[in-house]
Coordinates of C-alpha atoms and ligand atoms in Angstrom, one line a residue:
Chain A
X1 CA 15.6 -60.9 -2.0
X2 CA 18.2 -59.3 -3.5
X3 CA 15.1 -56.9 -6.0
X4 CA 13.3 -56.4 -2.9
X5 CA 16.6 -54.7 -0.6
X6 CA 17.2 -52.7 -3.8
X7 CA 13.8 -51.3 -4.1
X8 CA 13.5 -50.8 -0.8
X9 CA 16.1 -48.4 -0.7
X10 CA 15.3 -47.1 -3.8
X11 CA 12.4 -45.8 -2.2
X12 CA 13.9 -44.4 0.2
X13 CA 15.6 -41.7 -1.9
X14 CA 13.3 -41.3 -4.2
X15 CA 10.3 -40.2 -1.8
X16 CA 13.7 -38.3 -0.7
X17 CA 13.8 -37.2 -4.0
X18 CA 10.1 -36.6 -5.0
X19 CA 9.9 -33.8 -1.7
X20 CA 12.1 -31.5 -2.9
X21 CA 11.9 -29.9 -6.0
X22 CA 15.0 -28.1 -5.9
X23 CA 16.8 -31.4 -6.0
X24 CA 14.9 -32.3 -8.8
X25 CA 15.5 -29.3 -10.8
X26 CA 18.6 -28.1 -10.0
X27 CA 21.2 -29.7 -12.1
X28 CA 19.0 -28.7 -15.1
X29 CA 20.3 -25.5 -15.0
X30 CA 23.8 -25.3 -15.9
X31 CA 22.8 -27.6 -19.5
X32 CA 19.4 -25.2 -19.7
X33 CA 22.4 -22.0 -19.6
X34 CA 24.3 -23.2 -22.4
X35 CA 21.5 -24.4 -24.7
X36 CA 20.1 -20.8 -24.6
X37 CA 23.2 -18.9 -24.7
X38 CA 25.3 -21.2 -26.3
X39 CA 23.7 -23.1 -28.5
X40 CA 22.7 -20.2 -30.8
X41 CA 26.2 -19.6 -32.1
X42 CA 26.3 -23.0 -33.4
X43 CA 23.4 -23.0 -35.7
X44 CA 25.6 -21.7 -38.8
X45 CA 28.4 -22.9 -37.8
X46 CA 30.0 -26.2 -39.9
X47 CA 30.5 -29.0 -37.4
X48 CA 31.7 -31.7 -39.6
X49 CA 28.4 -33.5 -38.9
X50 CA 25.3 -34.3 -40.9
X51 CA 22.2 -32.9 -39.1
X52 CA 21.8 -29.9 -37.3
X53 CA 23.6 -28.1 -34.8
X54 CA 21.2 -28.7 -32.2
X55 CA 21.7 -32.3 -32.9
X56 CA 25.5 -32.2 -32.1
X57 CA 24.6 -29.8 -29.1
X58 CA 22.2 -31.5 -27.4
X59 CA 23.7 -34.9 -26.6
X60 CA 27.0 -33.0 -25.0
X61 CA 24.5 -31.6 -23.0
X62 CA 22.8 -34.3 -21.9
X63 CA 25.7 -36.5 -20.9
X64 CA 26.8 -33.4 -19.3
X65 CA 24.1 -32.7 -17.0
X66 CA 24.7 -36.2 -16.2
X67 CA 28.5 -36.3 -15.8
X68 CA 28.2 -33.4 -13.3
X69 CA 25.1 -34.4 -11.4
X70 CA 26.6 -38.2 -10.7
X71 CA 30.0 -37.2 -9.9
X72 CA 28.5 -35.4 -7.0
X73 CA 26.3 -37.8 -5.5
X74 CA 28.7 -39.0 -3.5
X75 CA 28.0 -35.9 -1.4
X76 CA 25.2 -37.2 0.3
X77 CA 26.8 -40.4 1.0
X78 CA 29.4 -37.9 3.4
X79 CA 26.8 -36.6 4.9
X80 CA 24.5 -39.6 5.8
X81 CA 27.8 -41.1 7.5
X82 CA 28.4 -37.7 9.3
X83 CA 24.6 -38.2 10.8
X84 CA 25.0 -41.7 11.3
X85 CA 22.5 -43.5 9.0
X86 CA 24.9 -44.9 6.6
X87 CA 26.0 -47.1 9.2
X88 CA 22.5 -47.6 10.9
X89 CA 21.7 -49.1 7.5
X90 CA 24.6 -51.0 7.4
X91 CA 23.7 -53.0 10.5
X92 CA 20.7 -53.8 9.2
X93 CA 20.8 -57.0 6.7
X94 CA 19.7 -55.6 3.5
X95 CA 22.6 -56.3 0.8
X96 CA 25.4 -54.5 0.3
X97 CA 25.2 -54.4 -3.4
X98 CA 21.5 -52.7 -2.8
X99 CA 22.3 -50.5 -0.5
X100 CA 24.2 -48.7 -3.6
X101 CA 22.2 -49.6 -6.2
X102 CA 19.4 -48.3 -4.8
X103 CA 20.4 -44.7 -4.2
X104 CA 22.3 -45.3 -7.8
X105 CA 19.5 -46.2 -9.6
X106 CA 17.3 -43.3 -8.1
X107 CA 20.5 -40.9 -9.5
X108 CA 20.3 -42.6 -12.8
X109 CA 16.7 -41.8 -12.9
X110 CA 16.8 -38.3 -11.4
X111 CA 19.3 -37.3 -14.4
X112 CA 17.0 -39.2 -17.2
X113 CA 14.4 -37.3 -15.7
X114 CA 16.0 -34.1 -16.2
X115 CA 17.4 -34.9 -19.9
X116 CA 13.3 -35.7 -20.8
X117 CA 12.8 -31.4 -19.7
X118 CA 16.2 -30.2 -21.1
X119 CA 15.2 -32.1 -24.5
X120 CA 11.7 -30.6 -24.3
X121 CA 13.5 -27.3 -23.9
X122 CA 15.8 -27.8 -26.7
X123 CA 13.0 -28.7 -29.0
X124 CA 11.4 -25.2 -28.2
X125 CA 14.9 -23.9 -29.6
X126 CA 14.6 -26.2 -32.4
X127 CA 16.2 -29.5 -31.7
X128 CA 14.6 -31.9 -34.2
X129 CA 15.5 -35.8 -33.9
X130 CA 13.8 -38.8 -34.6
X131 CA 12.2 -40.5 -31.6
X132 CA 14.3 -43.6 -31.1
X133 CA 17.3 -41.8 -31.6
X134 CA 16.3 -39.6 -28.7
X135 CA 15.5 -42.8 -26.1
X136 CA 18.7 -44.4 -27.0
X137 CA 20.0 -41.2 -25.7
X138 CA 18.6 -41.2 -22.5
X139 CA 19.7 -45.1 -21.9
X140 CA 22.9 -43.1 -22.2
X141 CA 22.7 -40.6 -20.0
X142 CA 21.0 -43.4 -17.4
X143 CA 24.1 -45.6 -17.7
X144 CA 26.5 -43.1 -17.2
X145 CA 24.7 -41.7 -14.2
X146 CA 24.3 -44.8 -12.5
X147 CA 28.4 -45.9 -13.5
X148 CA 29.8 -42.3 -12.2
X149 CA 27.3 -42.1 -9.3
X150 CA 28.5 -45.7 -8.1
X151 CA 32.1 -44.6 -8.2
X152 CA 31.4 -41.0 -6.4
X153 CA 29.6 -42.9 -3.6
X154 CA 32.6 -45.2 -3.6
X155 CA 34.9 -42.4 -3.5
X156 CA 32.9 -40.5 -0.7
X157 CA 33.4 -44.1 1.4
X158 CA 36.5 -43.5 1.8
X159 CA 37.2 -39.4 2.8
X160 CA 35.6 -38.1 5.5
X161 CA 34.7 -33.9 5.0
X162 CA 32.8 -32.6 2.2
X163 CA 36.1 -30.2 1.8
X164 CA 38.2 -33.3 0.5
X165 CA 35.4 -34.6 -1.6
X166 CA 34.6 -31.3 -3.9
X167 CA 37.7 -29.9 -5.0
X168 CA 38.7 -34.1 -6.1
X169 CA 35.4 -34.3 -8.0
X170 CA 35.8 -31.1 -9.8
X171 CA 39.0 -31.5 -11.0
X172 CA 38.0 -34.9 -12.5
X173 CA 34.8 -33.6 -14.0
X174 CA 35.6 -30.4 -15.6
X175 CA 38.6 -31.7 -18.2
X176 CA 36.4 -34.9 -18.6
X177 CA 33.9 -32.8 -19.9
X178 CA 36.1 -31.0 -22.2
X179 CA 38.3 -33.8 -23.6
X180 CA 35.0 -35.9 -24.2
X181 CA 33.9 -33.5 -27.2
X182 CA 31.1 -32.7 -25.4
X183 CA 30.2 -29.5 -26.4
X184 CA 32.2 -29.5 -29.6
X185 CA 32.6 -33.0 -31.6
X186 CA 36.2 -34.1 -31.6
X187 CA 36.2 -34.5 -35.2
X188 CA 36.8 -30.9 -35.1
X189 CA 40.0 -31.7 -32.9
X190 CA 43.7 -31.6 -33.7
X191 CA 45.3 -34.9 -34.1
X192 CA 46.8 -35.0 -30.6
X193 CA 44.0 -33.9 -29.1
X194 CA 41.3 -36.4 -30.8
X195 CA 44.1 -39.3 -29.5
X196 CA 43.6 -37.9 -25.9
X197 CA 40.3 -38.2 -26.1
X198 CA 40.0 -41.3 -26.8
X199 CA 41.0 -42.2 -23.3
X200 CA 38.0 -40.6 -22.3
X201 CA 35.1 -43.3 -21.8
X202 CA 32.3 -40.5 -22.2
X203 CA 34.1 -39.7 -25.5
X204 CA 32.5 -43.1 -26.6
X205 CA 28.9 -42.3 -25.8
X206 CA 28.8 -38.7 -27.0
X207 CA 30.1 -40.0 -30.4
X208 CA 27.4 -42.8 -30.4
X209 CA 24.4 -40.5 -29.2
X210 CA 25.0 -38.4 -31.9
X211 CA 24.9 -40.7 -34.4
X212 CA 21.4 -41.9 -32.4
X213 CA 20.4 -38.2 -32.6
X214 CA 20.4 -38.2 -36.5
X215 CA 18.8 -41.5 -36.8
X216 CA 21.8 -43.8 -38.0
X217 CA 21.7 -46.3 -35.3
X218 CA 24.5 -49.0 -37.4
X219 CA 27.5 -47.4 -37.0
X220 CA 30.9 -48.2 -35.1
X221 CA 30.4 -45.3 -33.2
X222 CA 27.7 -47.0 -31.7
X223 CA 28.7 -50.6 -31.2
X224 CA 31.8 -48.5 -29.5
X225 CA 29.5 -46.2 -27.4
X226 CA 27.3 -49.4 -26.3
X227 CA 30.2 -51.8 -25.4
X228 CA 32.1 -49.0 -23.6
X229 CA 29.0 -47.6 -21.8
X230 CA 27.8 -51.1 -20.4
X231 CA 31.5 -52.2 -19.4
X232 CA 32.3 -48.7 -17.6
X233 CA 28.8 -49.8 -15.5
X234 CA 30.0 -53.0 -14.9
X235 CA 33.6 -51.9 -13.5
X236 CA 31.7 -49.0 -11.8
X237 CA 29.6 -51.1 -9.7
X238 CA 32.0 -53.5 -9.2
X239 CA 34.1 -51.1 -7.5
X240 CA 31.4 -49.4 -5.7
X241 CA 29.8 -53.0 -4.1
X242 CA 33.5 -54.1 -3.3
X243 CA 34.0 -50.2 -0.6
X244 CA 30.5 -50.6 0.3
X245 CA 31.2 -54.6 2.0
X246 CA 34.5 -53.6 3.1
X247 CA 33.6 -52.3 6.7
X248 CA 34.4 -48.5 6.9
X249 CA 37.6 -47.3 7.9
Chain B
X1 CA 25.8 -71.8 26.7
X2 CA 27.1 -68.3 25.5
X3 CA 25.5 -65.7 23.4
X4 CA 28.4 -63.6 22.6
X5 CA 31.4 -64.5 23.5
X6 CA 34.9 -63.0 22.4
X7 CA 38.7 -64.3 22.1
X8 CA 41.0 -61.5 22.0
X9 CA 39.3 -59.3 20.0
X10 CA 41.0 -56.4 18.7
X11 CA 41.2 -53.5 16.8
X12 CA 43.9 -50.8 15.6
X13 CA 43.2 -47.8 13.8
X14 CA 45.9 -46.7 11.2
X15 CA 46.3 -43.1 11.4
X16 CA 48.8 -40.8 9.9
X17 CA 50.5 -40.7 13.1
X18 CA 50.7 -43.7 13.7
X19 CA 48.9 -47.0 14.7
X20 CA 46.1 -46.6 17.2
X21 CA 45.3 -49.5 19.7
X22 CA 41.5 -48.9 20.3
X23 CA 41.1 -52.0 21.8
X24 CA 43.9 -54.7 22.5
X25 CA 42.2 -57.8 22.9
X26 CA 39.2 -58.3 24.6
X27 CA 38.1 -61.8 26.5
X28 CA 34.3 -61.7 27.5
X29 CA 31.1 -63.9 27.6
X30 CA 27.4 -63.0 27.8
X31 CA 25.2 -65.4 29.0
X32 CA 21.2 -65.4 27.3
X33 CA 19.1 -63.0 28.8
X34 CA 21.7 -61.0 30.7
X35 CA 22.1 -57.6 30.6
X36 CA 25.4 -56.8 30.6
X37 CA 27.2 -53.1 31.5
X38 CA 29.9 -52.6 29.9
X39 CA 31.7 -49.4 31.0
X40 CA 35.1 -47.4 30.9
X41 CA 36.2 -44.3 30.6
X42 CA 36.6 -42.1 27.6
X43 CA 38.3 -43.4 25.0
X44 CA 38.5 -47.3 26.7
X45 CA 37.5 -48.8 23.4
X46 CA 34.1 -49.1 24.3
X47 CA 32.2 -47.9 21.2
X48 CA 34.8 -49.7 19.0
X49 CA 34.4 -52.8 20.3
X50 CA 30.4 -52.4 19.7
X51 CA 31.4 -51.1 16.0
X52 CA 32.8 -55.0 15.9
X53 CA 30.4 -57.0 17.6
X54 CA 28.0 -55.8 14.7
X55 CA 29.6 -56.5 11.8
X56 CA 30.5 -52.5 11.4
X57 CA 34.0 -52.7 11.8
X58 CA 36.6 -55.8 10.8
X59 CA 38.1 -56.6 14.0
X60 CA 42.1 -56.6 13.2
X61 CA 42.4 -59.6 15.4
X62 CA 40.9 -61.9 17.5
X63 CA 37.5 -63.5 17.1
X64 CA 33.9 -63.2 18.2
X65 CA 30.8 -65.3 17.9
X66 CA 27.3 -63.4 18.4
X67 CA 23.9 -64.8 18.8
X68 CA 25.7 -68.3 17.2
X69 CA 26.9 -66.7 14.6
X70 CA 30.4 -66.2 13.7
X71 CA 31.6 -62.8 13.2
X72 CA 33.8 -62.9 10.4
X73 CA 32.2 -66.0 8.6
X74 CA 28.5 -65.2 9.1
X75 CA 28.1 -61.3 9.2
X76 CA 24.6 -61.2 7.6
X77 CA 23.4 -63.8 10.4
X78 CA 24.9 -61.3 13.1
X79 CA 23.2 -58.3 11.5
X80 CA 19.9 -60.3 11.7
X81 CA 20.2 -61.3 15.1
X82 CA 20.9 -58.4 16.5
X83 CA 19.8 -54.3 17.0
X84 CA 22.2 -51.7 17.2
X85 CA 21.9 -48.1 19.1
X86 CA 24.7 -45.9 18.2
X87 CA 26.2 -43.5 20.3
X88 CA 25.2 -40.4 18.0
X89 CA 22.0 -42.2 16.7
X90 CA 21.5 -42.3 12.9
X91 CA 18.4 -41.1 11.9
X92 CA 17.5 -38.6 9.1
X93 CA 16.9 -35.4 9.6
X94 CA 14.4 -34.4 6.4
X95 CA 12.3 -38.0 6.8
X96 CA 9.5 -38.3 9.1
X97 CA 9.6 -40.2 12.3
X98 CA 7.3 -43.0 10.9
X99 CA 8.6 -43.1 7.7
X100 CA 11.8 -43.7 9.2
X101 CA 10.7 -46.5 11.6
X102 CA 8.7 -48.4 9.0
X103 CA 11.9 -48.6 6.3
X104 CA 14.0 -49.8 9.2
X105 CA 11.6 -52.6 10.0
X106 CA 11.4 -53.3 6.2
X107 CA 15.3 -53.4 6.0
X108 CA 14.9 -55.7 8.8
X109 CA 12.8 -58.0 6.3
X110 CA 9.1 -57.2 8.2
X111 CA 6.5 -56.9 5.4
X112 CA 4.8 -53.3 5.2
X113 CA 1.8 -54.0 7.9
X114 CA 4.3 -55.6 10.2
X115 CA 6.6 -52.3 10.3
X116 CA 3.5 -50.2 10.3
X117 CA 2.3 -51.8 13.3
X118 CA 5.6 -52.4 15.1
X119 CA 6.5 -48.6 14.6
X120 CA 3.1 -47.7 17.0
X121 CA 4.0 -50.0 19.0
X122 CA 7.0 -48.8 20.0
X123 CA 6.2 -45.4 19.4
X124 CA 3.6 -46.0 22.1
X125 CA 6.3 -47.3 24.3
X126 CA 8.6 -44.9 23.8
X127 CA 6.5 -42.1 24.1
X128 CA 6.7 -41.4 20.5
X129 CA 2.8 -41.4 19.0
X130 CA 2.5 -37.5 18.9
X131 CA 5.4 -36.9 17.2
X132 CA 5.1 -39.9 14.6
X133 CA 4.2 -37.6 11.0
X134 CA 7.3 -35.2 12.8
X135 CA 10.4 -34.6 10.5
X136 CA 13.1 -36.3 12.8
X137 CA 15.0 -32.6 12.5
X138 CA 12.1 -31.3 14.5
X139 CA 12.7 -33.6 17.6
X140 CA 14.3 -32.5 20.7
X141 CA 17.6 -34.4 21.7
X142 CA 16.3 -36.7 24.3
X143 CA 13.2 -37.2 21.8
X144 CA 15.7 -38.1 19.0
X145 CA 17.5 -40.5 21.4
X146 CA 14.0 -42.0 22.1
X147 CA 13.5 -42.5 18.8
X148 CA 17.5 -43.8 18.2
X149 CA 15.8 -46.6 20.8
X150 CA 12.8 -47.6 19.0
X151 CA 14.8 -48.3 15.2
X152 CA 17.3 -50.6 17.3
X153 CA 14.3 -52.3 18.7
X154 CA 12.0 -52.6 15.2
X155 CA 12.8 -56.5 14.7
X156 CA 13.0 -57.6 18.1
X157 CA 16.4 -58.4 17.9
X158 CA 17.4 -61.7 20.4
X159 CA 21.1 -59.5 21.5
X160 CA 20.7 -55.8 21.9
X161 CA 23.6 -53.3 21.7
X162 CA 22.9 -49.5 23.4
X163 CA 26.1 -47.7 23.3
X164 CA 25.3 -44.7 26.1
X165 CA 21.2 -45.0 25.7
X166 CA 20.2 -42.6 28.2
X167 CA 22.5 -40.2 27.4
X168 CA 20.5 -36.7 26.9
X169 CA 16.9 -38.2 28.1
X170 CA 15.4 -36.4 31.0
X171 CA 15.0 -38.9 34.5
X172 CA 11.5 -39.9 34.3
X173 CA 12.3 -41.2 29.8
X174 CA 15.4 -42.3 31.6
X175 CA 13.2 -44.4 34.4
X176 CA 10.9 -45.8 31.3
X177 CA 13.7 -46.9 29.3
X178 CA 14.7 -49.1 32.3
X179 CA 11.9 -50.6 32.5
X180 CA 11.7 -51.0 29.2
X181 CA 15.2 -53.0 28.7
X182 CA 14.1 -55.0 32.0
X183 CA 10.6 -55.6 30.0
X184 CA 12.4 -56.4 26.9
X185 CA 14.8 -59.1 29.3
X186 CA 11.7 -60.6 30.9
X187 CA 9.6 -61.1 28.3
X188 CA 11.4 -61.9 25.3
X189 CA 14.5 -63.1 26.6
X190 CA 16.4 -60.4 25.0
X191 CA 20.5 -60.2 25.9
X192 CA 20.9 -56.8 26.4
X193 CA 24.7 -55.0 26.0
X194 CA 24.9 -51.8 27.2
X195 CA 27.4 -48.7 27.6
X196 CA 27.0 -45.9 30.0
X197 CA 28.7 -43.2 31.8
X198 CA 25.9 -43.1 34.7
X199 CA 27.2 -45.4 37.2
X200 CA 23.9 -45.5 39.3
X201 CA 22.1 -46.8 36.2
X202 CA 25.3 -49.8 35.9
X203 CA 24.1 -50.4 39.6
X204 CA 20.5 -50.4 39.1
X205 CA 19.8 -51.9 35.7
X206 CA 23.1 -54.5 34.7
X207 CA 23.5 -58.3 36.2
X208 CA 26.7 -58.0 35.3
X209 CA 29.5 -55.2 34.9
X210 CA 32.8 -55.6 32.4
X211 CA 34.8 -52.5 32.8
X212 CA 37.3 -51.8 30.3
X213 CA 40.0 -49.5 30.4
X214 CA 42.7 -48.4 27.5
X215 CA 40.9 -51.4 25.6
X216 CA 41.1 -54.2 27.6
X217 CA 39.0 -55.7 29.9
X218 CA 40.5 -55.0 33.8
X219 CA 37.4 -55.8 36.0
X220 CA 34.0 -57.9 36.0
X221 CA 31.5 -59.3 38.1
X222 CA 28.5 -58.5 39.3
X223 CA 28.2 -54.9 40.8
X224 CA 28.3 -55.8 44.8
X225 CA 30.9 -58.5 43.9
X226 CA 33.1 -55.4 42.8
X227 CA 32.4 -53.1 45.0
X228 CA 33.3 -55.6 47.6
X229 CA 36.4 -56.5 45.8
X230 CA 37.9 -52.9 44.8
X231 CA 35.9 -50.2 47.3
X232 CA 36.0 -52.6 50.2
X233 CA 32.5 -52.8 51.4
X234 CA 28.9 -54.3 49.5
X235 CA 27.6 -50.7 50.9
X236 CA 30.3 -48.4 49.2
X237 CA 29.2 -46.8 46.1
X238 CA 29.7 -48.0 42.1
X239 CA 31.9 -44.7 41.5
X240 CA 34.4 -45.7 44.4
X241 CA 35.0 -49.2 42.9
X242 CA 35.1 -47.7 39.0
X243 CA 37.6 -45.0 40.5
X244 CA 39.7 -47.8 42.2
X245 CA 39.7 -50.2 39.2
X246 CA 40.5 -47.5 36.4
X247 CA 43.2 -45.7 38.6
X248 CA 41.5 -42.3 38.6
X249 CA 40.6 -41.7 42.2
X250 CA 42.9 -39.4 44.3
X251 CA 46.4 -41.3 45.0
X252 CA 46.9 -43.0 48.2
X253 CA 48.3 -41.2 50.7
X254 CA 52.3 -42.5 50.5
X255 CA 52.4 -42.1 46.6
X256 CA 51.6 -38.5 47.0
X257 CA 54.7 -36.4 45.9
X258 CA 56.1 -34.2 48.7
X259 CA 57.2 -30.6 47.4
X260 CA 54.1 -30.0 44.9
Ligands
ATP301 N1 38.3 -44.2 13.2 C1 39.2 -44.0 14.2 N2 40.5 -43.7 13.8 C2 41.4 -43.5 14.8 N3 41.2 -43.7 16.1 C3 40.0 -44.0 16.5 C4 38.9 -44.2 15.6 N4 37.8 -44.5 16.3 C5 38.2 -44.5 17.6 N5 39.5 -44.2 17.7 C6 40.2 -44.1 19.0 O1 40.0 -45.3 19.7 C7 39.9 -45.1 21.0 C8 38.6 -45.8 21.5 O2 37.5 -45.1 21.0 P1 36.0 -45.5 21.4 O3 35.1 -44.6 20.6 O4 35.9 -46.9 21.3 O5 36.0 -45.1 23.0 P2 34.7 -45.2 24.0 O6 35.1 -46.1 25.0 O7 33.5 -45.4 23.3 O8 34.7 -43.7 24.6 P3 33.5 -42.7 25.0 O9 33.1 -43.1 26.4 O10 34.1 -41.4 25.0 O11 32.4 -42.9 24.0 C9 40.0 -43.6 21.3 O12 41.3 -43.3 21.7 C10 39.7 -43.0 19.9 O13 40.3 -41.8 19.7
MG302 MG1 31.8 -44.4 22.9

């Protein structure tokens, strides 16, 4: 019961989805702007990483695109309750739990579907990385999507204007991005700032996807990046499924 | 044998300024197959109370039981029971009227052929069929509130809720959709709850008026019974006795201040 509510309203926002292809392009572009204008400046550059730059880059990137496009999603959620179909959906007796991880899961895949193009472009640039590394990567960026996705729709439950709902979002995202390492490794950090980072969960899974990007898939970084990525889901859908059952305020 | 009934159900909103009593505690009982008006005037706590008696809103006290299930122990069983109509709809604009109708049967656990079917149906009865492949942003209002109408109705629900229906629909939608509810009364056995400013519909369509005011309940019967009771006469009108009960009708004559 509980499969068929979720993809149910999985499809829903996916045929959403699949219409418009300016949602399904658009949060390429930022990523696509600094792996052409950005990226180049790396190349020679020592990052205090085996592999090539592109391999240090392009992970950043990826969890970026996905850090920004899932902290967002909560936008729709605003406006569905503004035209009143969040709670026309919430009268109905599909579960609570699919109700957001349907629309969740089609976020996760939007942004996975987006890393595939952005790591097609990078490899036009020159990205090189072995094949498995590359998929681990994108079960990254899928379960970061869906954790920060669950928690912006949760967030967006509980304000009521789009004006209170940007201006929060940003100023989480922006220094998330840049205390994760994500366009720059930590390693390359001062001492006090490598120890703030590591408050950051996304810190985790950029330092694992890296390692994934050069093809050394036994490392700490990566049994750090795996057990933080799949218990930031956990607590992220906890949360979420708790505001979606509580009735509205 | 009750199909809703409620003891003292209420609800206060907290707001920065302050607590707001929406509705106070509200005593009522809806026999099967009633149809049941249940008006007030702005603000009475009428679309509030709805927002309870389906499982939208946690009453802050009080309880309710609705189509034999409990309210705050059995939610799911209310939300199967019953159909909701909001009072600013809740459709989406960019999806197409069918597509729309058919997920809301599915949500309502119909299997794909069963929603297909059920959204010509009702399409069909709601004067919908032409504008079925429509985007829902391309309908007029009173076309919108039609189709509002048709996704409460998708699963047959045994208790209805229409908060303000026929506001927005031209006379002659209006005249179908009363025919419709009586339809839906007479041959299904469907309790039917029902909000409305237009006191001529009260008169024509409900068995049975409740009329709230500043969220609790201050009148009911049926609607001769109260224009007998508050206008004076079976042959007064429904607007006389409403004015009378909710205190808005010009003052009597003694109360009336002197120097204006
Ligand atoms: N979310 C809320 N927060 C605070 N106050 C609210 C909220 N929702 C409703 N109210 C207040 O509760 C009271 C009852 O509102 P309600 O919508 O139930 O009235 P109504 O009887 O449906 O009125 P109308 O005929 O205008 O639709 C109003 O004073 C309203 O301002
Ligand atoms: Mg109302």
């Amino acid at each position: 019961m509980l499969l068929h509510d979720i993809a149910l309203v999985f499809g829903r926002y996916a045929r959403q989805t699949l219409r418009s292809r300016f949602q399904m392009l658009f949060g390429i572009l930022m990523p696509l702007l600094y792996l052409l204008f950005f990226g180049p400046l790396l190349t020679d550059l020592p990052l205090g990483s085996h592999g090539s730059s592109w391999q240090v880059l392009v992970p950043g990137l990826l969890l970026q695109l996905g850090l920004f496009g899932a902290a967002f999603s909560g936008f729709a959620v605003i406006i569905e309750k503004q035209t009143g179909v969040l709670e026309r959906m919430r009268v109905t007796p599909v579960s609570r739990l699919a109700l957001l991880l349907g629309r969740v899961l089609r976020d996760a895949l939007l942004f996975v579907f987006q890393s595939v193009l952005l790591v097609l472009a990078a490899m036009a640039m020159g990205l090189r990385a072995p094949l498995a590394g590359v998929l681990i990567g994108f079960a990254f960026v899928g379960l970061l999507s869906m954790s920060l996705a669950a928690l912006s729709c949760a967030f967006a439950m509980t304000v009521q204007t789009p004006v209170e709902f940007g201006p929060v979002i940003n100023s989480i995202a922006m220094p998330s991005m840049l205390l994760s390492g994500l366009m720059l490794p930590m390693a390359l950090a001062p001492g006090w700032l490598d120890v703030l980072s590591r408050f950051m969960p996304v810190r985790y899974l950029v330092d694992a996807m890296r390692d994934a990007y050069v093809g050394e898939y036994a490392t700490s970084s990566m049994l750090y990046g795996v057990i933080v990525a799949l218990c930031f889901a956990t607590l992220a859908v906890t949360v979420g499924t708790r505001v979606f059952r509580k009735a509205g305020a | 044998m009750a199909i809703i009934s409620t003891a003292g159900l209420a609800r206060t909103f907290q707001t920065k300024r302050g607590p707001v009593e929406a509705v106070r505690g509200i005593d009522l009982t809806v026999r099967p197959g009633e149809i049941l008006g249940f008006l007030g005037p702005n603000g009475a706590g009428k679309t509030t109370t709805l927002r309870m008696l389906t499982t939208l809103l946690a009453p802050t006290g009080g309880a309710a039981t609705v189509a034999g299930c409990d309210l705050a122990r059995d939610p799911g069983g209310v939300r199967e029971k019953t159909g909701y109509v909001a009072q600013s709809g809740g459709v989406d604009p960019t999806i197409s009227v069918r597509e729309e109708l058919v997920t809301q049967g599915r949500l309502y656990r119909l299997t794909k052929p069963q929603a297909a079917a059920r959204a010509e149906e009702l399409a069909g009865q709601l004067h919908l069929t032409e504008l079925l492949d429509r985007k829902c942003a391309a309908l007029s209002g009173g076309q919108r509130r039609r189709l509002d109408i048709a996704m409460g109705l998708m699963h047959r629900p045994e208790v209805l809720f229409l908060d303000e229906p026929t506001t927005g629909l031209d006379p002659g939608s209006r005249a179908d959709l009363w025919d419709l509810v009586r339809r839906l009364r007479d041959e299904y056995g469907t309790t039917v709850f029902l909000t409305t400013h237009y006191l001529d519909e009260a008169d024509a369509l409900a068995d049975r008026l409740v009329i709230v005011d500043k969220g609790t309940v201050v009148a009911e019967g049926t609607p001769s019974a109260l224009k007998l009771t508050y206008a004076g006469s079976v042959d007064a009108t429904l607007q006389d006795a409403f004015l009378a009960i909710t205190g808005r009708g010009p003052a009597p004559q003694d109360q009336t201040p002197v120097a204006v």
